[in-house]
Short mmCIF file of C-alpha atoms and ligand atoms in Angstrom, two decimals:
data_model
loop_
_atom_site.label_atom_id
_atom_site.label_comp_id
_atom_site.label_asym_id
_atom_site.label_seq_id
_atom_site.Cartn_x
_atom_site.Cartn_y
_atom_site.Cartn_z
CA MET A 1 113.11 73.83 91.25
CA LEU A 2 114.74 76.42 89.01
CA ALA A 3 117.31 77.40 91.58
CA ALA A 4 118.12 73.74 92.16
CA LEU A 5 118.59 73.20 88.44
CA ALA A 6 120.79 76.25 88.14
CA ALA A 7 122.84 75.27 91.16
CA GLN A 8 123.30 71.79 89.81
CA ALA A 9 124.39 73.02 86.41
CA GLY A 10 126.83 75.54 87.87
CA ALA A 11 128.20 73.40 90.65
CA ASP A 12 130.65 71.61 88.43
CA ASP A 13 133.25 74.09 87.18
CA THR A 14 134.94 71.68 84.79
CA PRO A 15 133.18 72.14 81.50
CA ARG A 16 132.00 68.90 79.91
CA TYR A 17 134.09 68.15 76.86
CA PHE A 18 132.88 65.87 74.09
CA GLU A 19 135.18 64.18 71.59
CA SER A 20 134.23 62.83 68.19
CA GLY A 21 134.41 59.15 67.36
CA ALA A 22 131.97 57.87 69.97
CA GLY A 23 130.21 55.92 67.22
CA THR A 24 126.72 57.35 67.60
CA ASP A 25 125.16 59.34 64.78
CA VAL A 26 124.90 63.07 65.25
CA ALA A 27 121.12 63.23 65.76
CA THR A 28 121.37 60.69 68.57
CA PHE A 29 124.29 62.56 70.09
CA VAL A 30 122.24 65.77 70.19
CA THR A 31 119.21 63.99 71.65
CA GLU A 32 121.30 62.41 74.36
CA ASN A 33 123.43 65.41 75.29
CA CYS A 34 121.71 68.62 74.37
CA VAL A 35 117.97 68.16 74.63
CA ALA A 36 117.99 68.16 78.42
CA CYS A 37 118.65 71.90 78.27
CA HIS A 38 117.41 72.86 74.78
CA ALA A 39 113.97 72.34 73.27
CA ALA A 40 114.40 70.15 70.20
CA GLU A 41 110.81 70.60 69.06
CA PRO A 42 108.01 73.08 69.65
CA LEU A 43 106.79 72.69 73.19
CA GLY A 44 103.33 71.22 73.49
CA ARG A 45 102.02 73.46 76.24
CA GLU A 46 100.70 76.92 76.96
CA PRO A 47 103.38 79.44 76.01
CA GLY A 48 104.40 82.33 78.23
CA PRO A 49 107.46 83.60 80.06
CA SER A 50 106.77 81.82 83.34
CA ALA A 51 109.50 80.31 85.48
CA ASP A 52 108.29 76.79 84.71
CA ASN A 53 108.46 77.37 80.99
CA TRP A 54 111.97 78.70 81.28
CA ALA A 55 113.12 75.79 83.42
CA GLN A 56 114.75 74.51 80.26
CA ASN A 57 118.26 75.83 80.58
CA GLY A 58 118.95 77.24 77.13
CA PRO A 59 117.28 78.72 74.07
CA PRO A 60 115.24 76.47 71.74
CA LEU A 61 117.31 74.78 69.04
CA TYR A 62 114.57 73.29 66.87
CA TYR A 63 114.82 76.17 64.39
CA ALA A 64 118.61 76.54 64.66
CA GLY A 65 118.99 76.39 60.86
CA ASP A 66 116.70 79.41 60.49
CA LYS A 67 118.58 81.38 63.11
CA TYR A 68 122.34 80.90 63.29
CA ARG A 69 125.22 81.18 60.87
CA GLN A 70 126.85 77.79 60.42
CA GLU A 71 130.46 79.00 60.86
CA TRP A 72 129.51 80.74 64.10
CA LEU A 73 127.89 77.56 65.44
CA ARG A 74 130.95 75.48 64.52
CA ASP A 75 133.32 77.88 66.27
CA TRP A 76 131.15 78.63 69.31
CA LEU A 77 130.53 74.94 70.07
CA GLN A 78 134.30 74.47 70.38
CA ALA A 79 134.80 77.49 72.62
CA PRO A 80 131.47 78.68 74.01
CA GLU A 81 131.50 82.25 75.25
CA ARG A 82 128.72 83.66 77.37
CA ILE A 83 125.97 85.32 75.35
CA ARG A 84 123.47 86.13 78.10
CA PRO A 85 125.30 87.94 80.93
CA ALA A 86 122.63 86.93 83.46
CA GLY A 87 121.85 83.50 82.00
CA HIS A 88 118.94 82.27 79.95
CA TYR A 89 116.42 83.03 82.69
CA PRO A 90 117.84 86.06 84.55
CA PRO A 91 115.46 85.91 87.54
CA ALA A 92 117.12 82.60 88.49
CA HIS A 93 120.61 84.16 88.48
CA ILE A 94 120.13 87.64 89.91
CA GLN A 95 120.33 88.35 93.61
CA THR A 96 118.97 91.53 95.05
CA THR A 97 121.43 93.10 97.47
CA PRO A 98 121.49 96.47 99.29
CA ASP A 99 123.88 97.64 96.54
CA GLY A 100 121.52 96.64 93.76
CA ASP A 101 121.11 93.56 91.59
CA VAL A 102 124.10 91.26 91.40
CA ILE A 103 124.53 88.38 88.95
CA ASP A 104 125.29 85.14 90.75
CA GLU A 105 128.08 84.07 88.38
CA ALA A 106 128.53 80.71 90.09
CA SER A 107 124.98 79.71 89.19
CA LEU A 108 125.47 80.28 85.45
CA VAL A 109 125.83 77.24 83.21
CA THR A 110 129.35 76.35 82.13
CA HIS A 111 128.56 75.26 78.60
CA PRO A 112 129.83 71.91 77.31
CA ALA A 113 132.42 72.14 74.52
CA LEU A 114 132.96 69.87 71.52
CA ASP A 115 136.13 68.99 69.65
CA ALA A 116 136.56 70.42 66.15
CA GLU A 117 135.27 67.42 64.22
CA LEU A 118 132.21 66.95 66.39
CA ALA A 119 131.46 70.70 66.36
CA GLU A 120 131.53 70.62 62.55
CA GLU A 121 129.10 67.69 62.51
CA VAL A 122 126.73 69.10 65.12
CA ALA A 123 126.70 72.52 63.43
CA GLY A 124 125.90 70.82 60.12
CA PHE A 125 123.09 68.88 61.75
CA LEU A 126 121.61 71.91 63.53
CA MET A 127 121.56 73.83 60.23
CA THR A 128 119.18 71.21 58.80
CA LEU A 129 116.53 72.25 61.35
CA THR A 130 114.64 74.84 59.30
CA PRO A 131 110.90 74.67 60.04
CA TYR A 132 110.43 78.40 59.38
CA ALA A 133 112.50 78.81 56.20
CA GLU A 134 109.58 80.52 54.45
CA ARG A 135 109.65 83.36 57.01
CA LEU A 136 113.23 84.19 56.10
CA ALA A 137 112.46 83.96 52.39
CA GLU A 138 109.78 86.65 52.87
CA GLU A 139 112.28 89.20 54.18
CA ASP A 140 113.80 91.71 51.79
CA TYR A 141 116.68 93.00 53.93
CA GLU A 142 119.68 94.26 51.95
CA PRO A 143 122.72 95.15 54.07
CA GLY A 144 123.23 98.89 54.10
CA SER A 145 125.49 101.25 55.97
CA VAL A 146 124.93 103.52 58.91
CA SER A 147 127.50 105.62 60.72
CA LEU A 148 128.64 104.20 64.02
CA ARG A 149 127.54 107.33 65.84
CA MET A 150 124.05 107.48 64.33
CA GLY A 151 123.54 103.75 64.74
CA GLN A 152 124.56 103.85 68.36
CA MET A 153 122.30 106.80 69.11
CA ASP A 154 119.41 104.95 67.51
CA PHE A 155 120.12 101.69 69.37
CA ARG A 156 120.70 103.35 72.72
CA ARG A 157 118.66 106.50 72.84
CA PHE A 158 115.86 106.37 70.31
CA LYS A 159 114.91 102.69 70.33
CA GLY A 160 116.04 101.84 73.86
CA CYS A 161 117.49 98.43 72.94
CA VAL A 162 120.40 99.11 75.29
CA ALA A 163 118.11 98.73 78.32
CA CYS A 164 118.30 94.96 77.83
CA HIS A 165 121.16 94.36 75.35
CA GLU A 166 124.88 95.13 75.17
CA ASP A 167 126.10 96.62 71.89
CA VAL A 168 129.61 96.90 73.30
CA GLN A 169 130.94 94.19 75.61
CA GLY A 170 130.17 95.22 79.19
CA GLU A 171 127.99 98.19 78.16
CA GLY A 172 124.25 97.79 78.26
CA GLY A 173 121.45 95.74 79.75
CA LYS A 174 122.05 92.27 81.12
CA SER A 175 118.61 90.71 80.70
CA GLY A 176 118.89 89.93 76.98
CA PRO A 177 121.53 88.21 74.84
CA GLU A 178 124.51 90.45 74.00
CA LEU A 179 124.19 91.86 70.51
CA HIS A 180 127.81 92.87 69.85
CA SER A 181 128.31 89.48 68.22
CA ALA A 182 124.78 89.26 66.76
CA TRP A 183 125.85 89.92 63.17
CA ASP A 184 128.39 87.07 63.30
CA ARG A 185 125.98 84.79 65.15
CA LEU A 186 122.61 85.30 63.49
CA GLN A 187 121.23 85.35 59.97
CA PRO A 188 120.22 88.96 59.17
CA GLU A 189 116.74 87.90 57.99
CA PHE A 190 116.22 86.15 61.32
CA ILE A 191 117.10 89.34 63.19
CA VAL A 192 114.58 91.36 61.18
CA SER A 193 111.83 88.78 61.58
CA PHE A 194 112.53 88.23 65.29
CA VAL A 195 112.56 91.92 66.17
CA ARG A 196 109.28 92.45 64.32
CA SER A 197 107.60 89.54 66.08
CA PRO A 198 109.60 87.79 68.82
CA VAL A 199 106.70 85.65 69.98
CA HIS A 200 106.36 84.14 66.50
CA TRP A 201 109.75 82.56 66.99
CA ASN A 202 109.80 81.87 70.68
CA PRO A 203 106.37 81.63 72.32
CA ASP A 204 108.05 82.06 75.74
CA THR A 205 110.08 85.07 74.76
CA MET A 206 110.74 87.94 77.16
CA MET A 207 111.63 90.28 74.31
CA PRO A 208 108.87 92.88 73.95
CA VAL A 209 107.26 93.84 70.66
CA LEU A 210 108.58 97.28 69.73
CA GLU A 211 106.39 98.90 67.15
CA MET A 212 108.71 99.79 64.27
CA ASN A 213 108.46 99.75 60.51
CA ASP A 214 110.78 97.57 58.44
CA ALA A 215 113.04 100.46 57.46
CA ALA A 216 113.69 101.19 61.16
CA ILE A 217 114.43 97.53 61.86
CA HIS A 218 116.75 97.31 58.84
CA LYS A 219 118.67 100.32 60.14
CA LEU A 220 119.22 98.59 63.49
CA VAL A 221 120.49 95.49 61.69
CA ASP A 222 122.88 97.69 59.70
CA TYR A 223 124.15 98.98 63.03
CA LEU A 224 124.77 95.43 64.30
CA LYS A 225 126.73 94.84 61.07
CA THR A 226 128.70 98.05 61.58
CA ILE A 227 129.77 97.16 65.12
CA ALA A 228 130.76 93.63 64.01
CA GLU A 229 133.00 95.08 61.34
CA GLU A 230 134.57 97.73 63.58
C1 HEC B 301 123.37 72.20 81.22
C2 HEC B 301 122.52 72.70 80.19
C3 HEC B 301 123.01 72.70 78.75
C4 HEC B 301 123.45 71.63 78.00
C5 HEC B 301 123.62 70.18 78.42
C6 HEC B 301 123.69 72.14 76.68
N1 HEC B 301 123.41 73.49 76.63
FE1 HEC B 301 123.58 74.69 75.03
N2 HEC B 301 123.11 76.31 76.18
C7 HEC B 301 122.76 76.27 77.51
C8 HEC B 301 122.59 77.62 78.00
C9 HEC B 301 122.21 78.04 79.41
C10 HEC B 301 122.85 78.48 76.89
C11 HEC B 301 122.85 80.00 76.87
C12 HEC B 301 124.29 80.41 77.03
C13 HEC B 301 124.53 81.88 77.05
O1 HEC B 301 123.61 82.65 76.83
O2 HEC B 301 125.65 82.29 77.30
C14 HEC B 301 123.18 77.62 75.78
C15 HEC B 301 123.48 78.08 74.50
C16 HEC B 301 123.69 77.27 73.40
C17 HEC B 301 123.89 77.75 72.07
C18 HEC B 301 123.94 79.21 71.67
C19 HEC B 301 122.55 79.59 71.36
C20 HEC B 301 122.16 80.96 71.75
O3 HEC B 301 121.42 81.56 70.98
O4 HEC B 301 122.53 81.38 72.84
C21 HEC B 301 124.03 76.65 71.25
C22 HEC B 301 124.25 76.64 69.76
C23 HEC B 301 123.96 75.49 72.11
N3 HEC B 301 123.76 75.91 73.41
C24 HEC B 301 124.06 74.19 71.67
C25 HEC B 301 124.17 73.09 72.50
C26 HEC B 301 124.48 71.75 72.04
C27 HEC B 301 124.72 71.36 70.60
C28 HEC B 301 124.50 70.96 73.15
C29 HEC B 301 124.81 69.48 73.24
C30 HEC B 301 126.17 69.11 72.93
C31 HEC B 301 124.20 71.81 74.31
N4 HEC B 301 124.00 73.08 73.86
C32 HEC B 301 124.11 71.37 75.61
C33 HEC B 301 122.61 75.14 78.27
C34 HEC B 301 123.00 73.86 77.88
C1 HEC B 302 112.81 94.84 77.91
C2 HEC B 302 114.02 94.23 77.44
C3 HEC B 302 114.30 94.24 75.95
C4 HEC B 302 114.32 95.32 75.07
C5 HEC B 302 113.98 96.76 75.35
C6 HEC B 302 114.78 94.79 73.81
N1 HEC B 302 115.03 93.44 73.90
FE1 HEC B 302 115.74 92.23 72.42
N2 HEC B 302 115.60 90.62 73.68
C7 HEC B 302 115.24 90.67 75.01
C8 HEC B 302 115.30 89.33 75.57
C9 HEC B 302 114.98 88.95 76.99
C10 HEC B 302 115.70 88.47 74.50
C11 HEC B 302 115.85 86.96 74.53
C12 HEC B 302 114.50 86.42 74.17
C13 HEC B 302 114.45 85.10 73.55
O1 HEC B 302 115.46 84.37 73.52
O2 HEC B 302 113.35 84.75 73.05
C14 HEC B 302 115.88 89.33 73.33
C15 HEC B 302 116.29 88.86 72.08
C16 HEC B 302 116.67 89.67 71.02
C17 HEC B 302 117.27 89.19 69.79
C18 HEC B 302 117.62 87.74 69.47
C19 HEC B 302 119.06 87.50 69.92
C20 HEC B 302 119.47 86.06 70.04
O3 HEC B 302 120.69 85.80 70.01
O4 HEC B 302 118.60 85.19 70.23
C21 HEC B 302 117.48 90.29 69.01
C22 HEC B 302 118.10 90.31 67.61
C23 HEC B 302 116.99 91.44 69.74
N3 HEC B 302 116.51 91.04 70.96
C24 HEC B 302 117.05 92.75 69.28
C25 HEC B 302 116.55 93.86 69.97
C26 HEC B 302 116.54 95.19 69.43
C27 HEC B 302 117.12 95.59 68.08
C28 HEC B 302 115.94 96.00 70.38
C29 HEC B 302 115.63 97.48 70.28
C30 HEC B 302 114.75 97.83 69.18
C31 HEC B 302 115.59 95.14 71.51
N4 HEC B 302 115.98 93.86 71.22
C32 HEC B 302 114.97 95.57 72.67
C33 HEC B 302 114.88 91.79 75.71
C34 HEC B 302 114.74 93.07 75.19
#
């Protein structure tokens, strides 16, 4: 089922392109064109990272306004770049070969793109989805600075984030979203809250809980800021 879905989504190389002016309101547009692959509301079922639960093709969008930065959404929707090197559900896109695991690029989703006006509207709409605003309000993260070298050592060696995440394009684990663009993509308070308790945000998450105090998490966020500003 999953493989079939993935094959279907990847079979067509021409990305779908949506233009503004179709006459439908933005909420209807999202329901008709995005919800097939993105959860638009909390899922009413047992959570857990099982293949069935991940059969949805992309990350949940029902708390998009608590997660993304609006300018990033607007730009990315016009020119989507891959965030998860092995797709949203890596087991569906990785083939085991005698030379090791290989990502089946052809099976990855070619993301639809929107024209500038529509991207602006959809980004604006997604930012209104803020069911967990109070979680962000509870965070007291203040951007600080960390040297590139210390931050990288922490991210790679001490905290082991690099096993699943790239902090430099092409360098790092392929099972999680790349984090070299995380500072531009995500609200800092979301990053702190998510790292502390991933399952709070996404009941199906495959991100483990890594026992760390807030100061340690804040330092990692400062590192993500540092690499974005490099
Ligand atoms: C065929 C399935 C599919 C459809 C249809 C689709 N998406 Fe996606 N979407 C994905 C996948 C898969 C990803 C993860 C991409 C990646 O990691 O590179 C994604 C990622 C995203 C992201 C980035 C989020 C993140 O954290 O990775 C946004 C925003 C998004 N989609 C919005 C939309 C909107 C808005 C629509 C409707 C116009 C839409 N998508 C339609 C599959 C889809
Ligand atoms: C065992 C693999 C693994 C390790 C180790 C790991 N992560 Fe993750 N992480 C993931 C996966 C898989 C996701 C995607 C989960 C989801 O969408 O719910 C994720 C998601 C994230 C996100 C959200 C990104 C987004 O765009 O949605 C952040 C931020 C993050 N991880 C930070 C970290 C940090 C910082 C560390 C080190 C302290 C770390 N992770 C260690 C697997 C891992």
